[in-house]
Coordinates of C-alpha atoms in Angstrom, one line a residue:
M1 CA 0.0 0.0 0.0
I2 CA 2.8 2.5 0.9
K3 CA 4.3 1.7 -2.5
R4 CA 1.1 2.7 -4.2
T5 CA 0.8 5.9 -2.2
L6 CA 4.3 6.9 -3.1
I7 CA 3.6 6.2 -6.8
V8 CA 0.5 8.4 -6.6
V9 CA 2.4 11.2 -5.1
V10 CA 5.2 10.9 -7.6
A11 CA 2.7 10.8 -10.5
A12 CA 0.6 13.7 -9.3
L13 CA 3.4 16.0 -8.4
T14 CA 5.8 15.0 -11.2
Y15 CA 8.9 13.8 -9.3
T16 CA 11.4 14.7 -11.9
I17 CA 15.1 15.3 -10.9
F18 CA 17.1 18.2 -9.6
P19 CA 20.8 18.5 -10.0
Y20 CA 23.1 18.7 -6.8
T21 CA 26.3 20.4 -5.5
T22 CA 27.5 21.8 -2.2
N23 CA 27.2 25.6 -2.3
I24 CA 24.6 28.2 -3.2
S25 CA 25.9 30.7 -5.6
G26 CA 24.8 34.3 -5.0
F27 CA 23.8 33.7 -1.4
S28 CA 26.4 33.7 1.4
W29 CA 26.3 31.8 4.6
P30 CA 26.0 34.9 6.8
Q31 CA 23.0 36.0 4.8
Q32 CA 21.6 32.5 5.1
R33 CA 22.1 32.4 8.9
Q34 CA 20.4 35.8 9.2
A35 CA 17.4 34.5 7.3
Q36 CA 17.3 31.4 9.5
A37 CA 17.4 33.6 12.7
A38 CA 14.6 35.7 11.3
A39 CA 12.6 32.6 10.5
E40 CA 12.8 31.5 14.1
K41 CA 11.2 34.7 15.1
I42 CA 8.6 34.6 12.3
A43 CA 7.3 31.1 13.0
P44 CA 7.9 28.4 15.7
Q45 CA 10.2 25.6 14.9
P46 CA 8.7 22.0 14.8
A47 CA 8.6 20.5 18.2
K48 CA 10.9 17.5 18.9
L49 CA 9.4 14.1 19.0
S50 CA 10.3 13.5 22.6
D51 CA 8.2 16.6 23.5
D52 CA 5.3 15.5 21.4
L53 CA 4.6 11.9 22.1
N54 CA 1.6 12.6 24.3
K55 CA 0.4 15.5 22.1
R56 CA 0.4 13.5 18.9
K57 CA -2.5 11.4 19.9
P58 CA -5.4 10.8 17.5
V59 CA -8.9 11.4 18.9
P60 CA -11.6 8.8 17.7
T61 CA -14.5 10.5 16.1
S62 CA -16.7 7.6 15.2
L63 CA -18.9 6.5 18.1
Y64 CA -20.9 3.2 18.3
P65 CA -22.6 3.1 21.7
A66 CA -25.0 0.3 22.8
Q67 CA -28.0 2.4 21.7
N68 CA -26.5 2.9 18.2
P69 CA -24.2 -0.1 17.5
A70 CA -22.1 -0.6 14.4
G71 CA -22.7 -3.2 11.8
K72 CA -20.2 -5.9 10.8
R73 CA -18.3 -3.5 8.6
P74 CA -18.1 -0.2 10.4
M75 CA -16.1 2.9 9.4
L76 CA -13.7 4.0 12.1
T77 CA -12.5 7.6 12.0
W78 CA -10.2 9.9 14.0
T79 CA -8.6 13.3 14.0
A80 CA -5.5 13.6 11.7
V81 CA -2.1 13.9 13.3
P82 CA 0.2 16.6 11.7
G83 CA 3.2 14.9 10.1
A84 CA 1.7 11.4 10.0
V85 CA 2.6 9.4 7.0
S86 CA 0.3 6.5 8.0
Y87 CA -1.7 5.1 10.9
E88 CA -1.8 1.8 12.8
I89 CA -5.1 0.6 14.3
E90 CA -5.3 -2.1 17.1
L91 CA -8.5 -4.0 17.8
L92 CA -8.8 -5.3 21.4
S93 CA -11.0 -7.7 23.3
R94 CA -11.0 -5.5 26.4
L95 CA -9.6 -2.1 27.6
P96 CA -5.8 -2.1 27.2
E97 CA -3.5 -2.6 30.3
N98 CA -1.3 0.1 28.9
P99 CA -3.5 3.1 27.9
N100 CA -1.9 5.8 25.8
G101 CA 1.3 3.9 25.6
L102 CA 3.7 2.9 22.7
D103 CA 3.5 -0.9 23.1
Y104 CA 0.8 -3.3 21.8
S105 CA -1.7 -4.6 24.3
R106 CA -1.8 -8.2 25.5
Y107 CA -5.5 -8.0 24.6
Q108 CA -4.9 -7.4 20.9
I109 CA -7.1 -9.2 18.4
M110 CA -5.5 -7.7 15.4
A111 CA -3.5 -4.7 14.2
T112 CA -2.9 -3.2 10.8
R113 CA -0.7 -0.5 9.4
N114 CA -2.0 -0.2 5.9
I115 CA -3.9 3.0 6.6
Y116 CA -3.0 6.3 4.8
A117 CA -5.9 8.5 5.7
P118 CA -7.6 9.3 9.1
G119 CA -10.1 6.5 8.8
Y120 CA -10.4 2.7 8.4
H121 CA -13.2 0.5 7.0
C122 CA -13.2 -2.4 9.5
D123 CA -14.2 -5.9 8.5
L124 CA -15.7 -7.8 11.5
L125 CA -17.5 -10.5 9.6
T126 CA -15.6 -13.2 11.4
Y127 CA -15.9 -11.6 14.9
F128 CA -18.8 -13.0 16.8
K129 CA -19.0 -11.0 20.0
N130 CA -21.1 -7.9 20.4
R131 CA -18.4 -5.6 21.8
I132 CA -14.9 -4.7 20.8
Y133 CA -12.3 -2.0 21.6
W134 CA -10.1 -0.1 19.2
R135 CA -7.4 2.5 19.3
V136 CA -5.1 4.1 16.7
R137 CA -1.7 5.8 16.5
A138 CA 0.2 7.8 14.0
L139 CA 3.4 6.5 12.3
D140 CA 6.3 8.2 10.4
F141 CA 7.7 7.2 7.1
D142 CA 9.8 4.4 8.6
G143 CA 6.8 3.0 10.6
N144 CA 7.9 4.4 13.9
P145 CA 5.3 5.8 16.3
L146 CA 4.9 9.6 16.1
G147 CA 2.9 9.5 19.3
V148 CA 1.0 7.3 21.7
F149 CA -2.1 5.3 21.0
S150 CA -5.4 7.1 21.2
D151 CA -7.8 6.5 24.1
A152 CA -9.3 3.1 23.5
Q153 CA -12.8 3.4 22.1
E154 CA -15.6 0.9 23.0
M155 CA -17.6 -0.2 20.1
F156 CA -20.9 -2.2 20.2
I157 CA -21.7 -4.5 17.2
S158 CA -25.0 -5.8 15.9
A159 CA -25.1 -8.4 13.2
R160 CA -28.6 -7.2 12.4
K161 CA -27.5 -3.7 11.7
Q162 CA -28.0 -2.9 8.0
Q163 CA -25.4 -0.7 6.3
Q164 CA -24.4 0.5 2.9
I165 CA -20.9 -0.2 1.7
K166 CA -19.6 3.1 0.5
P167 CA -16.6 5.4 0.8
L168 CA -16.6 8.2 3.3
L169 CA -15.7 11.6 1.9
T170 CA -13.0 13.6 3.6
A171 CA -12.4 16.6 1.3
D172 CA -14.1 19.9 2.1
L173 CA -13.4 22.1 -0.9
N174 CA -14.8 25.2 0.7
Y175 CA -13.0 24.7 4.0
R176 CA -14.0 27.4 6.5
G177 CA -15.6 29.4 3.7
M178 CA -12.4 29.5 1.6
P179 CA -12.7 29.7 -2.2
A180 CA -12.5 26.3 -3.8
P181 CA -9.2 25.6 -5.5
L182 CA -9.2 25.9 -9.3
Y183 CA -8.0 22.3 -9.6
P184 CA -9.9 20.4 -6.9
V185 CA -8.6 17.2 -5.2
Y186 CA -11.3 14.8 -4.1
A187 CA -10.5 12.5 -1.2
W188 CA -12.2 9.7 0.8
I189 CA -11.7 6.9 3.3
P190 CA -11.5 3.7 1.2
V191 CA -13.8 0.6 1.4
A192 CA -12.2 -2.6 2.8
G193 CA -10.9 -4.8 0.0
V194 CA -11.5 -2.2 -2.8
T195 CA -8.6 -0.6 -4.6
E196 CA -10.2 1.2 -7.6
Y197 CA -12.6 4.1 -7.3
E198 CA -14.6 6.3 -9.7
V199 CA -15.2 10.0 -8.9
E200 CA -18.3 11.6 -10.4
L201 CA -18.7 15.4 -10.8
L202 CA -22.2 16.9 -11.3
R203 CA -23.8 20.4 -11.7
Q204 CA -27.0 19.2 -10.1
P205 CA -27.6 16.9 -7.1
P206 CA -27.8 13.2 -8.2
E207 CA -31.3 11.8 -8.9
N208 CA -30.1 8.6 -7.3
P209 CA -28.4 9.5 -4.0
N210 CA -26.3 6.6 -2.7
G211 CA -27.2 4.5 -5.7
A212 CA -24.8 2.2 -7.5
T213 CA -25.1 3.6 -11.0
P214 CA -23.8 6.9 -12.5
S215 CA -26.0 10.0 -12.3
A216 CA -27.7 11.4 -15.4
H217 CA -26.3 14.8 -14.4
R218 CA -22.6 13.6 -14.6
I219 CA -20.3 16.2 -16.3
W220 CA -17.0 14.5 -15.6
S221 CA -15.6 11.3 -14.1
K222 CA -12.3 9.7 -13.4
R223 CA -11.1 6.3 -12.2
V224 CA -8.2 6.1 -9.8
T225 CA -6.6 3.8 -7.2
G226 CA -6.3 4.7 -3.5
F227 CA -8.0 7.5 -1.6
D228 CA -7.7 10.7 -3.7
C229 CA -8.3 12.0 -7.2
Y230 CA -6.7 15.1 -8.8
D231 CA -9.1 16.9 -11.1
D232 CA -7.3 17.6 -14.4
E233 CA -9.8 20.3 -15.5
P234 CA -10.0 23.8 -14.1
R235 CA -13.3 24.3 -12.4
I236 CA -13.7 27.9 -13.4
T237 CA -17.4 28.2 -14.4
P238 CA -19.2 29.9 -11.5
G239 CA -21.8 28.1 -9.5
K240 CA -22.4 25.0 -7.4
Y241 CA -20.8 21.6 -8.1
Y242 CA -21.5 18.2 -6.6
W243 CA -19.2 15.2 -6.3
R244 CA -19.3 11.6 -5.0
V245 CA -17.2 8.4 -5.3
R246 CA -17.9 4.7 -5.6
G247 CA -15.7 1.6 -5.5
I248 CA -15.2 -0.5 -8.6
K249 CA -14.6 -4.3 -8.6
P250 CA -12.0 -5.9 -10.9
T251 CA -15.0 -7.1 -12.9
D252 CA -15.9 -3.5 -13.6
E253 CA -19.0 -3.7 -11.5
P254 CA -19.8 -1.4 -8.6
A255 CA -18.3 -2.3 -5.2
G256 CA -21.2 -1.2 -3.0
F257 CA -22.7 2.2 -3.5
F258 CA -21.9 5.8 -4.2
S259 CA -20.8 7.8 -1.2
D260 CA -22.9 10.6 0.1
T261 CA -22.7 13.7 -2.1
A262 CA -20.6 16.7 -1.3
E263 CA -20.8 20.1 -2.8
F264 CA -18.6 23.1 -3.4
V265 CA -19.1 26.6 -4.9
V266 CA -17.0 28.4 -7.5
D267 CA -17.2 32.2 -7.2
L268 CA -14.8 34.2 -9.3
Q269 CA -15.4 37.3 -7.2
R270 CA -13.6 35.5 -4.3
G271 CA -10.3 35.7 -6.2
N272 CA -10.4 39.4 -7.3
Y273 CA -8.0 40.5 -4.5
A274 CA -5.2 37.9 -4.6
A275 CA -4.5 34.6 -6.2
T276 CA -1.6 32.1 -5.9
L277 CA -0.2 30.5 -9.0
G278 CA 2.3 27.6 -9.2
D279 CA 2.9 23.8 -9.0
S280 CA 2.4 21.4 -6.1
I281 CA 4.0 23.6 -3.5
T282 CA 1.2 26.1 -4.2
H283 CA -1.5 23.4 -4.8
G284 CA -0.8 21.8 -1.5
G285 CA 0.0 18.5 0.2
G286 CA 3.1 17.0 1.8
D287 CA 4.4 14.4 4.2
I288 CA 4.1 11.7 1.5
S289 CA 0.4 10.7 1.9
H290 CA -1.2 14.1 2.3
H291 CA -2.9 15.7 -0.7
P292 CA -4.0 19.3 -1.4
A293 CA -7.5 18.6 0.1
D294 CA -5.8 18.5 3.5
W295 CA -6.0 22.2 4.0
E296 CA -3.4 22.3 6.8
Y297 CA -0.8 21.5 4.1
D298 CA -1.7 24.6 2.0
Y299 CA 0.2 27.8 2.9
Q300 CA -2.9 29.8 1.8
T301 CA -4.7 28.5 4.9
Y302 CA -2.4 30.6 7.0
L303 CA -2.4 33.9 5.0
A304 CA -3.8 37.0 6.7
F305 CA -5.7 38.0 3.5
P306 CA -8.0 36.2 1.1
T307 CA -6.7 34.3 -1.9
V308 CA -7.8 31.7 -4.4
N309 CA -5.5 28.7 -5.1
L310 CA -4.7 28.4 -8.8
G311 CA -1.9 25.9 -8.2
K312 CA -1.7 22.7 -10.2
S313 CA 0.5 19.8 -9.1
G314 CA 3.1 18.7 -11.5
D315 CA 3.2 21.8 -13.6
T316 CA 6.4 23.1 -15.1
S317 CA 7.1 26.8 -15.4
R318 CA 6.2 26.5 -19.1
Q319 CA 2.8 24.9 -18.4
I320 CA 2.1 27.6 -15.8
A321 CA 2.9 30.4 -18.3
E322 CA 0.7 28.7 -21.0
R323 CA -2.3 28.4 -18.8
F324 CA -2.2 32.0 -17.5
S325 CA -4.9 33.3 -19.8
Q326 CA -7.3 30.4 -19.1
D327 CA -6.8 30.1 -15.4
V328 CA -5.8 33.6 -14.1
L329 CA -7.6 36.1 -16.2
P330 CA -11.2 35.0 -15.3
Y331 CA -10.4 35.9 -11.6
H332 CA -8.5 39.1 -12.5
P333 CA -6.8 39.3 -9.1
R334 CA -5.2 42.6 -8.1
Y335 CA -2.2 40.7 -6.8
L336 CA -0.8 37.4 -8.1
I337 CA 1.7 35.4 -5.9
I338 CA 3.8 33.2 -8.2
L339 CA 6.0 30.2 -7.2
A340 CA 7.1 28.4 -10.3
G341 CA 10.1 26.6 -11.7
T342 CA 10.6 23.7 -9.4
N343 CA 9.5 20.9 -11.7
S344 CA 11.3 22.4 -14.7
L345 CA 14.6 22.7 -12.9
R346 CA 14.2 19.2 -11.5
S347 CA 13.7 17.7 -14.9
G348 CA 16.9 19.4 -16.2
T349 CA 15.4 22.4 -17.9
P350 CA 18.1 25.1 -18.0
A351 CA 17.7 28.2 -15.7
D352 CA 17.5 30.4 -18.8
E353 CA 14.4 28.7 -20.0
V354 CA 12.7 28.9 -16.6
I355 CA 13.6 32.6 -16.5
Q356 CA 11.9 33.1 -19.9
D357 CA 8.8 31.4 -18.6
L358 CA 8.8 33.6 -15.5
T359 CA 9.2 36.7 -17.7
S360 CA 6.2 35.6 -19.8
I361 CA 4.1 35.2 -16.6
S362 CA 5.2 38.7 -15.5
E363 CA 4.4 40.3 -18.8
Q364 CA 1.0 38.6 -19.1
A365 CA 0.1 39.8 -15.6
L366 CA 1.2 43.4 -16.1
A367 CA -0.6 43.5 -19.5
A368 CA -3.8 42.6 -17.6
G369 CA -3.3 45.1 -14.8
I370 CA -2.3 42.4 -12.3
R371 CA 0.7 42.9 -10.0
P372 CA 3.0 39.8 -10.2
I373 CA 4.6 39.0 -6.8
F374 CA 7.3 36.3 -7.1
L375 CA 8.4 33.9 -4.4
T376 CA 11.9 32.6 -4.5
I377 CA 12.1 28.8 -5.0
P378 CA 12.9 26.7 -1.9
P379 CA 15.7 24.1 -2.2
I380 CA 15.3 20.4 -2.1
N381 CA 17.0 17.6 0.0
P382 CA 18.6 15.0 -2.4
N383 CA 19.2 12.4 0.3
A384 CA 15.6 12.6 1.5
M385 CA 14.3 12.4 -2.1
Q386 CA 16.4 9.3 -2.7
R387 CA 15.4 7.6 0.5
T388 CA 11.6 8.2 0.1
V389 CA 10.9 8.1 -3.6
Q390 CA 14.2 6.9 -5.1
A391 CA 14.7 10.1 -7.1
Q392 CA 18.3 10.7 -8.2
T393 CA 19.8 14.2 -8.4
V394 CA 22.5 15.5 -10.6
A395 CA 25.4 17.8 -9.9
N396 CA 24.3 21.4 -10.6
W397 CA 20.9 21.9 -9.1
Q398 CA 22.0 24.5 -6.6
Q399 CA 23.7 26.7 -9.3
E400 CA 20.6 26.5 -11.5
Y401 CA 18.3 27.3 -8.6
A402 CA 20.5 30.3 -7.6
R403 CA 20.4 31.7 -11.1
V404 CA 16.6 31.6 -11.1
N405 CA 16.3 33.0 -7.6
N406 CA 18.8 35.8 -8.4
F407 CA 16.5 36.7 -11.3
I408 CA 13.5 36.7 -9.0
R409 CA 15.3 39.0 -6.6
R410 CA 15.8 41.6 -9.3
Q411 CA 12.0 41.8 -9.9
P412 CA 10.1 44.9 -8.7
Y413 CA 7.9 42.8 -6.4
Y414 CA 9.2 39.6 -4.8
I415 CA 9.3 37.8 -1.4
D416 CA 12.4 35.9 -0.6
I417 CA 11.3 32.7 1.2
A418 CA 14.1 30.4 0.0
P419 CA 16.7 31.4 2.7
Y420 CA 14.3 30.6 5.5
L421 CA 13.9 27.1 4.2
T422 CA 17.6 26.4 3.7
D423 CA 20.0 24.6 6.1
T424 CA 23.7 24.9 6.4
N425 CA 24.2 22.6 3.4
G426 CA 22.0 24.7 1.2
E427 CA 19.3 22.1 1.3
L428 CA 15.7 21.8 2.5
P429 CA 15.8 20.8 6.2
L430 CA 14.3 17.4 7.1
S431 CA 12.3 19.1 9.8
Y432 CA 10.4 20.9 7.0
S433 CA 10.0 18.0 4.5
I434 CA 9.8 14.3 4.7
D435 CA 10.4 13.7 1.0
G436 CA 12.9 16.4 0.6
L437 CA 10.7 18.3 -1.9
H438 CA 7.3 19.1 -0.6
P439 CA 7.2 21.4 2.5
G440 CA 5.2 20.0 5.4
I441 CA 2.8 21.9 7.8
E442 CA 5.5 23.8 9.7
A443 CA 7.1 24.9 6.4
K444 CA 3.8 26.0 5.0
K445 CA 3.1 28.0 8.1
L446 CA 6.5 29.6 7.8
I447 CA 6.0 30.5 4.1
A448 CA 2.7 32.1 5.0
S449 CA 4.3 34.0 7.9
I450 CA 7.0 35.4 5.6
I451 CA 4.4 36.5 3.0
N452 CA 2.3 38.1 5.7
A453 CA 5.3 40.0 7.1
N454 CA 6.1 41.3 3.6
W455 CA 2.6 41.9 2.3
D456 CA 2.4 45.6 3.0
R457 CA 5.7 46.2 1.3
V458 CA 4.9 44.4 -1.9
T459 CA 1.3 45.8 -2.2
R460 CA 2.1 49.5 -1.7

């Protein structure tokens, strides 16, 4: 399962390759240290694991008391733990003798680690008692506990309880009233034993809620494996959209029923102040198994002003420049925050070509009366990329990065985030990124803090 997850991340976010050396041209160590010191003031550093074991405890959110028991295949859910790559769930015959510990209980019935979202579809068809206990903990990339087990949750079971087999949606595309991203990512808790899913997008509510067959109102669909689906079309037509997902058997038949239907609203007026344009760092996601629908992995969540997210995972700087008219102009933002070039440089595109693309973006923005505000490009960590996704790096990535970032620093309006995300080796610190490429939650908070601190300057 983890192999599949890594492949999905690689495919969606275009893990092409950066070159590698040991120094950063054009940026001295004293400047770098000053930036790091400033970063410590702007945003808190990640807490050490030893301080966090008791804090990184999931909280069960699915309750099955005696008066409302679960069926034989219940959906178990819990709060997400920041930085978790996966989760381990333990089913128990009675309350554990070691509550909130790190060790397994002697009362364990079974345990599984193949969980990459904050939920698990549990199969109890061969369990014949009417009560069971469960608890869950977060794991890192290597399978080590990030924190203690959750409080054990008592669950009552009724073999007579009827239930539909359907995925549980987790993506809220208008989270806390925020504008929907231009390229939505749909996400869910998978159904036990099902690997393929079909996402359906509608402009009207389905005429067959929780049915097994497609709706007559379908405008788009896509089949994927796993627990998320990246929309490859910009959802830019204003109005309300509806989406749902169903499992698909290897025989191409439905595996159960469609999920409940979720909705989101596209409102172009919500993006007329500021927009963010870029690749996966802008689109969102991180920590291997987290997608852009996990809002805590989007730096826009922490900005002090409203924005609309126009990021698209996997885009090169050329692709971003080419979709400018289609994706940016309908919103006509006053300010456009641009972070582009990562995927181009990693695939060996020369810095000069990336600079041409950034120049094109700037010219298109200025011609439309939009102020382009560039962000410098954070570095990568080649060793982490090799360890997590087996991505090789070549010799000159830092020089190419430096050339592009020096170009950005000569623009009328830019915010220099790269030094704050750079360690003494000129690389992205492991504390900010598990895979060495995609910033995690603390790094996204830091990026937003730096933008917030500079916003008055670049918008005068």
